[in-house]
Amino acid sequence: MRESAASRPTGGSMSSVSSTGGSIDVSTLVSQLIAAERAPTDKRLDAVQGTTQTQISAFGQITSALSSLQSTIKRFDAEGALPGRKATVATDAGYTASATSSAKLGSYSISVERLATAHKLQSAPVGANTQVGYGRLSLQVGNGAQIDVDIASGAGTLADIRDAVNSAAAGKGLSATIVHGDAGDVLTFASTTAGSAGRLTITASGGDGGLGVLATTGGTLTEISPAQDAQAKIDGVLRTSSSNTIADGLDGVSITLTKANPGVSSPLEVANDSSNLKASVLVLVSTYNTALSQMRSLSQASADGKSAGALVGDATPRTIMQGLRGMVSGAYGELSKLGFKTAVDGSLSLDGAKFDAAITADPTAVAKLLGPDASLGKQLRSSMASYVGSGSVLDSRTQNLNKKLKDIGRQRDNYQVHIDQLTTQYRTQFTALDALVTRLQGTSTYLSQQLASLPR
């Protein structure tokens, strides 16, 4: 495991080395010598590793900021560089409308002749426990598949029929419900499909014939909501729709009918809407300023000189900043006409009123400046591709720094091999020395004993 110098023991006094009792503290002595040996190298590698990691992080921050700017620039591809469209109608017009960028500017006259309604049929009232009959009911929604419902003898109340129909017709475009009234209960069949395509057809067959009252032909059902298509007139031209939304009556305009008012027209105005375009331009200003600020803070020292950015002295952020500011300066005349302003530090701002006036005068002004085929637009897209992404300037710098980290790791591994060998060498030498000291102490003790036994 690779450690920084801060986590490793440092060299110090060897006063703990002791031969008291005839032995040397080999482990302590070796540890102190190794710590003293490796301290300078660890300190150097730790410093280089820390600086490299900080630089990688800094380039990551710049890459993130420039990627955001690149994404913002792409907003002005194709229709994104043009104003949108807005549809305006009176609050009591009986309809609402929305427009896409393909809608044609102009005023249109709309009248809501009728709304689309879903088919709904209701039986005559009967008692809750009355047996209507038994046999087979066959139901069909529009031209859909026939749904056969068998009603058994003795299971022919309205509730029985409702449950059987709902079970057989689940998810097939119709439902049955019971309404409890003063005169009795009524069974209601409702189509879930609006318009003529959702018309209900019910036939009865077999059994005791009692279910015939629920047939659409010859029965006693009452139509309480017709299977009716919506109709509206657009500049006097009749348009029919199976739903209350007319999406193809006018190119790029969707009209939703809310209230019928036959013969009464209300104007629909389709005009330019620069709000989304303006919002995109403001995001461009913000991401541009953020990118410049990020690079500036990482490549400069503080005013008091006490701190410095991680990339002080690195030419990469300065080169990118100069490139961006150069492109903006080169197109400043056109940018100024759109309300862009530049500050001393190169940051941008937008005069909203001037921008609105410019777009009103020329809806294609942004496209002419920032679109993919415009001069500045091409420069920005080309430059951003060279700054970020695979093989870009920042990608190459980051890859080189990561290689440097790997090289530091290899240096640590190689140095550790040297340290391991040196540790073994020291341990062998001092173990031998310890053995020698022990033998000498034994000899000294023996001689002392012999001398003590001599006659005085």
GROMACS .gro file of C-alpha atoms in nm:
model
  456
    1MET     CA    1   0.000   0.000   0.000
    2ARG     CA    2   0.137   0.342  -0.103
    3GLU     CA    3   0.143   0.599   0.171
    4SER     CA    4   0.209   0.970   0.181
    5ALA     CA    5   0.500   1.096   0.388
    6ALA     CA    6   0.261   1.228   0.654
    7SER     CA    7   0.148   0.874   0.737
    8ARG     CA    8   0.496   0.723   0.761
    9PRO     CA    9   0.737   0.738   1.061
   10THR     CA   10   1.007   1.003   1.025
   11GLY     CA   11   1.373   0.978   1.121
   12GLY     CA   12   1.472   1.089   1.471
   13SER     CA   13   1.710   1.029   1.759
   14MET     CA   14   1.859   0.684   1.794
   15SER     CA   15   1.878   0.718   2.173
   16SER     CA   16   1.642   0.423   2.201
   17VAL     CA   17   1.915   0.193   2.070
   18SER     CA   18   2.023  -0.005   2.370
   19SER     CA   19   2.264  -0.284   2.446
   20THR     CA   20   2.162  -0.311   2.807
   21GLY     CA   21   2.151  -0.672   2.906
   22GLY     CA   22   2.366  -0.772   2.612
   23SER     CA   23   2.121  -0.710   2.323
   24ILE     CA   24   2.051  -0.439   2.065
   25ASP     CA   25   1.689  -0.326   1.991
   26VAL     CA   26   1.726  -0.423   1.625
   27SER     CA   27   1.365  -0.349   1.518
   28THR     CA   28   1.368   0.005   1.654
   29LEU     CA   29   1.711   0.078   1.513
   30VAL     CA   30   1.616  -0.049   1.165
   31SER     CA   31   1.284   0.140   1.166
   32GLN     CA   32   1.457   0.468   1.253
   33LEU     CA   33   1.726   0.423   0.989
   34ILE     CA   34   1.469   0.335   0.719
   35ALA     CA   35   1.248   0.631   0.814
   36ALA     CA   36   1.544   0.865   0.784
   37GLU     CA   37   1.642   0.706   0.452
   38ARG     CA   38   1.300   0.733   0.284
   39ALA     CA   39   1.181   1.069   0.421
   40PRO     CA   40   1.329   1.291   0.142
   41THR     CA   41   1.203   1.068  -0.139
   42ASP     CA   42   0.857   1.030   0.014
   43LYS     CA   43   0.832   1.405   0.062
   44ARG     CA   44   0.928   1.469  -0.300
   45LEU     CA   45   0.687   1.210  -0.444
   46ASP     CA   46   0.403   1.321  -0.216
   47ALA     CA   47   0.448   1.680  -0.331
   48VAL     CA   48   0.449   1.587  -0.700
   49GLN     CA   49   0.149   1.356  -0.655
   50GLY     CA   50  -0.052   1.620  -0.468
   51THR     CA   51   0.022   1.886  -0.729
   52THR     CA   52  -0.068   1.649  -1.013
   53GLN     CA   53  -0.398   1.545  -0.853
   54THR     CA   54  -0.486   1.911  -0.795
   55GLN     CA   55  -0.413   1.990  -1.160
   56ILE     CA   56  -0.628   1.698  -1.279
   57SER     CA   57  -0.914   1.827  -1.065
   58ALA     CA   58  -0.864   2.179  -1.204
   59PHE     CA   59  -0.872   2.060  -1.564
   60GLY     CA   60  -1.185   1.860  -1.477
   61GLN     CA   61  -1.353   2.180  -1.356
   62ILE     CA   62  -1.258   2.363  -1.675
   63THR     CA   63  -1.378   2.073  -1.890
   64SER     CA   64  -1.713   2.073  -1.709
   65ALA     CA   65  -1.755   2.449  -1.755
   66LEU     CA   66  -1.664   2.437  -2.124
   67SER     CA   67  -1.888   2.133  -2.183
   68SER     CA   68  -2.180   2.333  -2.044
   69LEU     CA   69  -2.091   2.618  -2.279
   70GLN     CA   70  -2.069   2.374  -2.570
   71SER     CA   71  -2.415   2.233  -2.490
   72THR     CA   72  -2.557   2.585  -2.474
   73ILE     CA   73  -2.411   2.673  -2.814
   74LYS     CA   74  -2.584   2.367  -2.961
   75ARG     CA   75  -2.917   2.518  -2.857
   76PHE     CA   76  -2.880   2.749  -3.154
   77ASP     CA   77  -2.870   2.468  -3.408
   78ALA     CA   78  -3.151   2.481  -3.666
   79GLU     CA   79  -3.481   2.607  -3.521
   80GLY     CA   80  -3.324   2.678  -3.182
   81ALA     CA   81  -3.174   2.997  -3.325
   82LEU     CA   82  -3.514   3.129  -3.432
   83PRO     CA   83  -3.801   3.274  -3.230
   84GLY     CA   84  -4.081   3.036  -3.148
   85ARG     CA   85  -4.448   3.098  -3.212
   86LYS     CA   86  -4.724   3.183  -2.970
   87ALA     CA   87  -5.097   3.149  -3.024
   88THR     CA   88  -5.320   3.407  -2.858
   89VAL     CA   89  -5.697   3.369  -2.816
   90ALA     CA   90  -5.963   3.541  -2.608
   91THR     CA   91  -6.050   3.381  -2.273
   92ASP     CA   92  -6.413   3.326  -2.379
   93ALA     CA   93  -6.335   3.200  -2.729
   94GLY     CA   94  -6.450   2.844  -2.657
   95TYR     CA   95  -6.112   2.702  -2.749
   96THR     CA   96  -5.743   2.720  -2.662
   97ALA     CA   97  -5.448   2.693  -2.898
   98SER     CA   98  -5.074   2.634  -2.903
   99ALA     CA   99  -4.826   2.690  -3.184
  100THR     CA  100  -4.492   2.541  -3.285
  101SER     CA  101  -4.216   2.715  -3.478
  102SER     CA  102  -4.360   2.583  -3.806
  103ALA     CA  103  -4.683   2.780  -3.763
  104LYS     CA  104  -4.738   3.065  -4.006
  105LEU     CA  105  -4.769   3.415  -3.865
  106GLY     CA  106  -5.111   3.568  -3.904
  107SER     CA  107  -5.468   3.601  -3.780
  108TYR     CA  108  -5.733   3.332  -3.820
  109SER     CA  109  -6.106   3.319  -3.747
  110ILE     CA  110  -6.224   3.017  -3.547
  111SER     CA  111  -6.578   2.914  -3.455
  112VAL     CA  112  -6.661   2.608  -3.243
  113GLU     CA  113  -6.966   2.449  -3.402
  114ARG     CA  114  -6.992   2.150  -3.171
  115LEU     CA  115  -6.787   1.942  -2.930
  116ALA     CA  116  -6.698   1.577  -2.961
  117THR     CA  117  -6.893   1.359  -2.717
  118ALA     CA  118  -6.875   0.992  -2.623
  119HIS     CA  119  -7.178   0.770  -2.682
  120LYS     CA  120  -7.385   0.700  -2.372
  121LEU     CA  121  -7.706   0.491  -2.350
  122GLN     CA  122  -7.941   0.451  -2.055
  123SER     CA  123  -8.205   0.189  -1.973
  124ALA     CA  124  -8.553   0.249  -1.837
  125PRO     CA  125  -8.574   0.244  -1.454
  126VAL     CA  126  -8.646  -0.085  -1.280
  127GLY     CA  127  -8.635  -0.214  -0.924
  128ALA     CA  128  -8.299  -0.308  -0.781
  129ASN     CA  129  -8.391  -0.677  -0.753
  130THR     CA  130  -8.590  -0.702  -1.075
  131GLN     CA  131  -8.481  -0.980  -1.309
  132VAL     CA  132  -8.449  -0.812  -1.650
  133GLY     CA  133  -8.392  -1.142  -1.829
  134TYR     CA  134  -8.129  -1.390  -1.934
  135GLY     CA  135  -7.954  -1.487  -2.257
  136ARG     CA  136  -7.672  -1.319  -2.446
  137LEU     CA  137  -7.586  -0.951  -2.489
  138SER     CA  138  -7.350  -0.867  -2.776
  139LEU     CA  139  -7.182  -0.528  -2.756
  140GLN     CA  140  -6.964  -0.347  -3.008
  141VAL     CA  141  -6.773  -0.015  -2.998
  142GLY     CA  142  -6.759   0.139  -3.344
  143ASN     CA  143  -6.609  -0.114  -3.583
  144GLY     CA  144  -6.432  -0.300  -3.304
  145ALA     CA  145  -6.460  -0.666  -3.213
  146GLN     CA  146  -6.793  -0.792  -3.079
  147ILE     CA  147  -6.804  -0.854  -2.705
  148ASP     CA  148  -7.037  -1.137  -2.603
  149VAL     CA  149  -7.176  -1.142  -2.248
  150ASP     CA  150  -7.378  -1.441  -2.129
  151ILE     CA  151  -7.637  -1.374  -1.857
  152ALA     CA  152  -7.753  -1.683  -1.670
  153SER     CA  153  -8.111  -1.745  -1.560
  154GLY     CA  154  -8.168  -1.598  -1.216
  155ALA     CA  155  -7.865  -1.367  -1.255
  156GLY     CA  156  -8.029  -1.097  -1.462
  157THR     CA  157  -8.063  -0.796  -1.230
  158LEU     CA  158  -7.911  -0.466  -1.342
  159ALA     CA  159  -7.624  -0.522  -1.100
  160ASP     CA  160  -7.563  -0.872  -1.242
  161ILE     CA  161  -7.564  -0.738  -1.597
  162ARG     CA  162  -7.336  -0.446  -1.505
  163ASP     CA  163  -7.079  -0.675  -1.346
  164ALA     CA  164  -7.086  -0.922  -1.634
  165VAL     CA  165  -7.045  -0.647  -1.894
  166ASN     CA  166  -6.758  -0.478  -1.710
  167SER     CA  167  -6.581  -0.810  -1.668
  168ALA     CA  168  -6.608  -0.901  -2.036
  169ALA     CA  169  -6.543  -0.549  -2.170
  170ALA     CA  170  -6.252  -0.448  -1.947
  171GLY     CA  171  -6.006  -0.244  -2.153
  172LYS     CA  172  -6.219  -0.272  -2.467
  173GLY     CA  173  -6.365   0.076  -2.484
  174LEU     CA  174  -6.688   0.065  -2.284
  175SER     CA  175  -6.820   0.040  -1.931
  176ALA     CA  176  -7.151  -0.007  -1.752
  177THR     CA  177  -7.270   0.175  -1.441
  178ILE     CA  178  -7.589   0.196  -1.235
  179VAL     CA  179  -7.755   0.522  -1.137
  180HIS     CA  180  -7.996   0.496  -0.844
  181GLY     CA  181  -8.296   0.726  -0.898
  182ASP     CA  182  -8.631   0.795  -0.734
  183ALA     CA  183  -8.816   0.593  -0.997
  184GLY     CA  184  -8.575   0.301  -0.976
  185ASP     CA  185  -8.231   0.201  -1.097
  186VAL     CA  186  -8.107   0.265  -1.450
  187LEU     CA  187  -7.820   0.093  -1.630
  188THR     CA  188  -7.589   0.319  -1.831
  189PHE     CA  189  -7.360   0.199  -2.108
  190ALA     CA  190  -7.078   0.446  -2.184
  191SER     CA  191  -6.819   0.441  -2.460
  192THR     CA  192  -6.471   0.556  -2.362
  193THR     CA  193  -6.402   0.668  -2.719
  194ALA     CA  194  -6.531   1.011  -2.816
  195GLY     CA  195  -6.681   1.078  -3.156
  196SER     CA  196  -6.861   0.869  -3.412
  197ALA     CA  197  -6.588   0.602  -3.394
  198GLY     CA  198  -6.707   0.519  -3.042
  199ARG     CA  199  -7.074   0.450  -3.127
  200LEU     CA  200  -7.221   0.163  -2.922
  201THR     CA  201  -7.422  -0.119  -3.077
  202ILE     CA  202  -7.601  -0.367  -2.846
  203THR     CA  203  -7.800  -0.672  -2.951
  204ALA     CA  204  -7.975  -0.941  -2.743
  205SER     CA  205  -8.026  -1.306  -2.835
  206GLY     CA  206  -8.142  -1.633  -2.681
  207GLY     CA  207  -8.280  -1.680  -2.333
  208ASP     CA  208  -8.621  -1.553  -2.235
  209GLY     CA  209  -8.604  -1.244  -2.457
  210GLY     CA  210  -8.602  -1.007  -2.159
  211LEU     CA  211  -8.260  -0.867  -2.247
  212GLY     CA  212  -8.414  -0.722  -2.563
  213VAL     CA  213  -8.497  -0.403  -2.371
  214LEU     CA  214  -8.121  -0.333  -2.365
  215ALA     CA  215  -8.079  -0.356  -2.744
  216THR     CA  216  -8.004  -0.041  -2.944
  217THR     CA  217  -8.261  -0.148  -3.202
  218GLY     CA  218  -8.605  -0.241  -3.073
  219GLY     CA  219  -8.514  -0.187  -2.708
  220THR     CA  220  -8.599   0.089  -2.464
  221LEU     CA  221  -8.254   0.246  -2.431
  222THR     CA  222  -8.234   0.625  -2.432
  223GLU     CA  223  -7.939   0.805  -2.591
  224ILE     CA  224  -7.824   1.059  -2.334
  225SER     CA  225  -7.500   1.152  -2.514
  226PRO     CA  226  -7.454   1.109  -2.888
  227ALA     CA  227  -7.148   0.957  -3.057
  228GLN     CA  228  -7.061   1.293  -3.202
  229ASP     CA  229  -6.750   1.426  -3.374
  230ALA     CA  230  -6.626   1.776  -3.300
  231GLN     CA  231  -6.658   2.043  -3.565
  232ALA     CA  232  -6.500   2.383  -3.600
  233LYS     CA  233  -6.469   2.636  -3.878
  234ILE     CA  234  -6.126   2.778  -3.955
  235ASP     CA  235  -6.162   3.090  -4.166
  236GLY     CA  236  -6.500   2.952  -4.268
  237VAL     CA  237  -6.366   2.607  -4.363
  238LEU     CA  238  -6.535   2.322  -4.176
  239ARG     CA  239  -6.300   2.080  -3.997
  240THR     CA  240  -6.427   1.763  -3.827
  241SER     CA  241  -6.237   1.575  -3.557
  242SER     CA  242  -6.315   1.263  -3.355
  243SER     CA  243  -6.176   1.437  -3.046
  244ASN     CA  244  -6.192   1.791  -2.916
  245THR     CA  245  -5.836   1.854  -3.032
  246ILE     CA  246  -5.778   1.961  -3.391
  247ALA     CA  247  -5.407   1.915  -3.448
  248ASP     CA  248  -5.398   1.940  -3.827
  249GLY     CA  249  -5.638   2.218  -3.918
  250LEU     CA  250  -5.356   2.474  -3.936
  251ASP     CA  251  -4.990   2.388  -3.991
  252GLY     CA  252  -4.805   2.405  -3.661
  253VAL     CA  253  -5.116   2.494  -3.458
  254SER     CA  254  -5.308   2.267  -3.221
  255ILE     CA  255  -5.660   2.380  -3.130
  256THR     CA  256  -5.846   2.236  -2.831
  257LEU     CA  257  -6.222   2.294  -2.831
  258THR     CA  258  -6.378   2.365  -2.491
  259LYS     CA  259  -6.723   2.513  -2.558
  260ALA     CA  260  -6.957   2.507  -2.854
  261ASN     CA  261  -7.074   2.843  -2.985
  262PRO     CA  262  -7.206   2.776  -3.336
  263GLY     CA  263  -7.171   3.058  -3.585
  264VAL     CA  264  -6.972   3.281  -3.350
  265SER     CA  265  -6.612   3.339  -3.456
  266SER     CA  266  -6.320   3.439  -3.236
  267PRO     CA  267  -5.977   3.544  -3.364
  268LEU     CA  268  -5.663   3.334  -3.327
  269GLU     CA  269  -5.338   3.531  -3.351
  270VAL     CA  270  -5.010   3.354  -3.430
  271ALA     CA  271  -4.708   3.573  -3.357
  272ASN     CA  272  -4.337   3.542  -3.290
  273ASP     CA  273  -4.237   3.444  -2.937
  274SER     CA  274  -3.877   3.527  -2.854
  275SER     CA  275  -3.899   3.432  -2.484
  276ASN     CA  276  -3.739   3.087  -2.524
  277LEU     CA  277  -3.475   3.225  -2.760
  278LYS     CA  278  -3.395   3.501  -2.513
  279ALA     CA  279  -3.372   3.246  -2.231
  280SER     CA  280  -3.120   3.044  -2.436
  281VAL     CA  281  -2.913   3.356  -2.503
  282LEU     CA  282  -2.908   3.436  -2.130
  283VAL     CA  283  -2.791   3.080  -2.058
  284LEU     CA  284  -2.517   3.133  -2.318
  285VAL     CA  285  -2.407   3.450  -2.139
  286SER     CA  286  -2.407   3.269  -1.804
  287THR     CA  287  -2.213   2.961  -1.918
  288TYR     CA  288  -1.961   3.176  -2.109
  289ASN     CA  289  -1.898   3.390  -1.801
  290THR     CA  290  -1.873   3.083  -1.578
  291ALA     CA  291  -1.613   2.925  -1.807
  292LEU     CA  292  -1.402   3.242  -1.814
  293SER     CA  293  -1.430   3.287  -1.437
  294GLN     CA  294  -1.333   2.925  -1.374
  295MET     CA  295  -1.025   2.944  -1.592
  296ARG     CA  296  -0.926   3.284  -1.454
  297SER     CA  297  -0.943   3.171  -1.091
  298LEU     CA  298  -0.744   2.855  -1.160
  299SER     CA  299  -0.466   3.027  -1.354
  300GLN     CA  300  -0.405   3.339  -1.145
  301ALA     CA  301  -0.258   3.421  -0.806
  302SER     CA  302  -0.464   3.613  -0.551
  303ALA     CA  303  -0.425   3.990  -0.531
  304ASP     CA  304  -0.226   3.966  -0.207
  305GLY     CA  305  -0.007   3.692  -0.348
  306LYS     CA  306  -0.083   3.458  -0.060
  307SER     CA  307  -0.264   3.199  -0.270
  308ALA     CA  308  -0.256   3.082  -0.628
  309GLY     CA  309  -0.474   2.881  -0.862
  310ALA     CA  310  -0.385   2.520  -0.934
  311LEU     CA  311  -0.284   2.604  -1.292
  312VAL     CA  312  -0.072   2.916  -1.238
  313GLY     CA  313   0.198   2.908  -1.503
  314ASP     CA  314   0.007   2.662  -1.723
  315ALA     CA  315  -0.054   2.805  -2.070
  316THR     CA  316  -0.361   2.593  -2.150
  317PRO     CA  317  -0.633   2.793  -1.969
  318ARG     CA  318  -0.483   3.124  -2.082
  319THR     CA  319  -0.479   3.006  -2.443
  320ILE     CA  320  -0.844   2.896  -2.425
  321MET     CA  321  -0.951   3.224  -2.263
  322GLN     CA  322  -0.769   3.423  -2.529
  323GLY     CA  323  -0.936   3.217  -2.799
  324LEU     CA  324  -1.287   3.271  -2.662
  325ARG     CA  325  -1.236   3.641  -2.602
  326GLY     CA  326  -1.084   3.680  -2.947
  327MET     CA  327  -1.390   3.526  -3.115
  328VAL     CA  328  -1.624   3.752  -2.918
  329SER     CA  329  -1.415   4.060  -2.995
  330GLY     CA  330  -1.412   3.975  -3.364
  331ALA     CA  331  -1.792   3.966  -3.375
  332TYR     CA  332  -1.854   4.243  -3.124
  333GLY     CA  333  -2.022   4.471  -3.378
  334GLU     CA  334  -2.294   4.215  -3.451
  335LEU     CA  335  -2.317   4.109  -3.087
  336SER     CA  336  -2.367   4.470  -2.982
  337LYS     CA  337  -2.661   4.507  -3.220
  338LEU     CA  338  -2.830   4.220  -3.035
  339GLY     CA  339  -2.773   4.382  -2.695
  340PHE     CA  340  -2.455   4.203  -2.588
  341LYS     CA  341  -2.207   4.399  -2.378
  342THR     CA  342  -1.855   4.309  -2.263
  343ALA     CA  343  -1.687   4.407  -1.937
  344VAL     CA  344  -1.318   4.478  -1.877
  345ASP     CA  345  -1.260   4.119  -1.762
  346GLY     CA  346  -1.417   3.985  -2.081
  347SER     CA  347  -1.747   3.874  -1.927
  348LEU     CA  348  -2.072   3.926  -2.118
  349SER     CA  349  -2.409   4.076  -2.029
  350LEU     CA  350  -2.730   4.125  -2.226
  351ASP     CA  351  -2.950   4.433  -2.264
  352GLY     CA  352  -3.290   4.260  -2.270
  353ALA     CA  353  -3.483   4.551  -2.419
  354LYS     CA  354  -3.231   4.596  -2.699
  355PHE     CA  355  -3.238   4.221  -2.769
  356ASP     CA  356  -3.620   4.219  -2.791
  357ALA     CA  357  -3.616   4.513  -3.031
  358ALA     CA  358  -3.350   4.348  -3.249
  359ILE     CA  359  -3.545   4.021  -3.274
  360THR     CA  360  -3.866   4.207  -3.354
  361ALA     CA  361  -3.685   4.388  -3.635
  362ASP     CA  362  -3.511   4.072  -3.760
  363PRO     CA  363  -3.629   3.735  -3.621
  364THR     CA  364  -3.329   3.565  -3.786
  365ALA     CA  365  -3.068   3.787  -3.617
  366VAL     CA  366  -2.953   3.521  -3.368
  367ALA     CA  367  -2.941   3.253  -3.638
  368LYS     CA  368  -2.725   3.481  -3.852
  369LEU     CA  369  -2.480   3.518  -3.564
  370LEU     CA  370  -2.487   3.194  -3.363
  371GLY     CA  371  -2.638   2.940  -3.602
  372PRO     CA  372  -2.422   2.648  -3.723
  373ASP     CA  373  -2.368   2.817  -4.061
  374ALA     CA  374  -2.292   3.163  -3.920
  375SER     CA  375  -1.934   3.290  -3.893
  376LEU     CA  376  -1.923   3.317  -3.513
  377GLY     CA  377  -2.136   3.004  -3.476
  378LYS     CA  378  -1.890   2.799  -3.681
  379GLN     CA  379  -1.591   2.935  -3.488
  380LEU     CA  380  -1.749   2.859  -3.151
  381ARG     CA  381  -1.850   2.505  -3.246
  382SER     CA  382  -1.509   2.428  -3.398
  383SER     CA  383  -1.319   2.572  -3.102
  384MET     CA  384  -1.532   2.393  -2.843
  385ALA     CA  385  -1.473   2.063  -3.023
  386SER     CA  386  -1.097   2.124  -2.997
  387TYR     CA  387  -1.120   2.216  -2.627
  388VAL     CA  388  -1.335   1.932  -2.491
  389GLY     CA  389  -1.413   1.574  -2.588
  390SER     CA  390  -1.198   1.281  -2.694
  391GLY     CA  391  -0.861   1.389  -2.833
  392SER     CA  392  -0.915   1.753  -2.736
  393VAL     CA  393  -0.665   1.987  -2.571
  394LEU     CA  394  -0.807   1.931  -2.224
  395ASP     CA  395  -0.843   1.558  -2.278
  396SER     CA  396  -0.476   1.531  -2.378
  397ARG     CA  397  -0.360   1.739  -2.080
  398THR     CA  398  -0.565   1.525  -1.843
  399GLN     CA  399  -0.436   1.201  -1.995
  400ASN     CA  400  -0.076   1.321  -1.959
  401LEU     CA  401  -0.133   1.408  -1.594
  402ASN     CA  402  -0.288   1.067  -1.530
  403LYS     CA  403   0.019   0.908  -1.691
  404LYS     CA  404   0.230   1.116  -1.455
  405LEU     CA  405   0.036   0.977  -1.159
  406LYS     CA  406   0.096   0.624  -1.281
  407ASP     CA  407   0.466   0.703  -1.318
  408ILE     CA  408   0.474   0.829  -0.958
  409GLY     CA  409   0.315   0.500  -0.856
  410ARG     CA  410   0.586   0.308  -1.041
  411GLN     CA  411   0.855   0.519  -0.873
  412ARG     CA  412   0.703   0.438  -0.535
  413ASP     CA  413   0.695   0.068  -0.618
  414ASN     CA  414   1.058   0.069  -0.734
  415TYR     CA  415   1.168   0.268  -0.433
  416GLN     CA  416   0.982   0.030  -0.205
  417VAL     CA  417   1.183  -0.258  -0.352
  418HIS     CA  418   1.500  -0.066  -0.262
  419ILE     CA  419   1.367   0.003   0.089
  420ASP     CA  420   1.276  -0.363   0.139
  421GLN     CA  421   1.626  -0.469   0.035
  422LEU     CA  422   1.784  -0.208   0.261
  423THR     CA  423   1.564  -0.316   0.550
  424THR     CA  424   1.677  -0.677   0.506
  425GLN     CA  425   2.039  -0.565   0.486
  426TYR     CA  426   2.015  -0.355   0.804
  427ARG     CA  427   1.831  -0.626   0.990
  428THR     CA  428   2.094  -0.886   0.894
  429GLN     CA  429   2.382  -0.658   0.992
  430PHE     CA  430   2.239  -0.548   1.324
  431THR     CA  431   2.126  -0.899   1.414
  432ALA     CA  432   2.486  -1.014   1.360
  433LEU     CA  433   2.611  -0.721   1.565
  434ASP     CA  434   2.364  -0.809   1.839
  435ALA     CA  435   2.495  -1.166   1.843
  436LEU     CA  436   2.853  -1.040   1.861
  437VAL     CA  437   2.773  -0.807   2.149
  438THR     CA  438   2.605  -1.095   2.331
  439ARG     CA  439   2.915  -1.314   2.288
  440LEU     CA  440   3.146  -1.036   2.401
  441GLN     CA  441   2.931  -0.974   2.705
  442GLY     CA  442   2.948  -1.347   2.784
  443THR     CA  443   3.328  -1.341   2.753
  444SER     CA  444   3.345  -1.030   2.969
  445THR     CA  445   3.138  -1.197   3.238
  446TYR     CA  446   3.356  -1.509   3.231
  447LEU     CA  447   3.677  -1.306   3.258
  448SER     CA  448   3.534  -1.103   3.541
  449GLN     CA  449   3.447  -1.422   3.726
  450GLN     CA  450   3.798  -1.565   3.668
  451LEU     CA  451   3.966  -1.249   3.785
  452ALA     CA  452   3.749  -1.239   4.090
  453SER     CA  453   3.857  -1.594   4.184
  454LEU     CA  454   4.230  -1.517   4.176
  455PRO     CA  455   4.401  -1.496   4.515
  456ARG     CA  456   4.461  -1.143   4.629
   0.00000   0.00000   0.00000
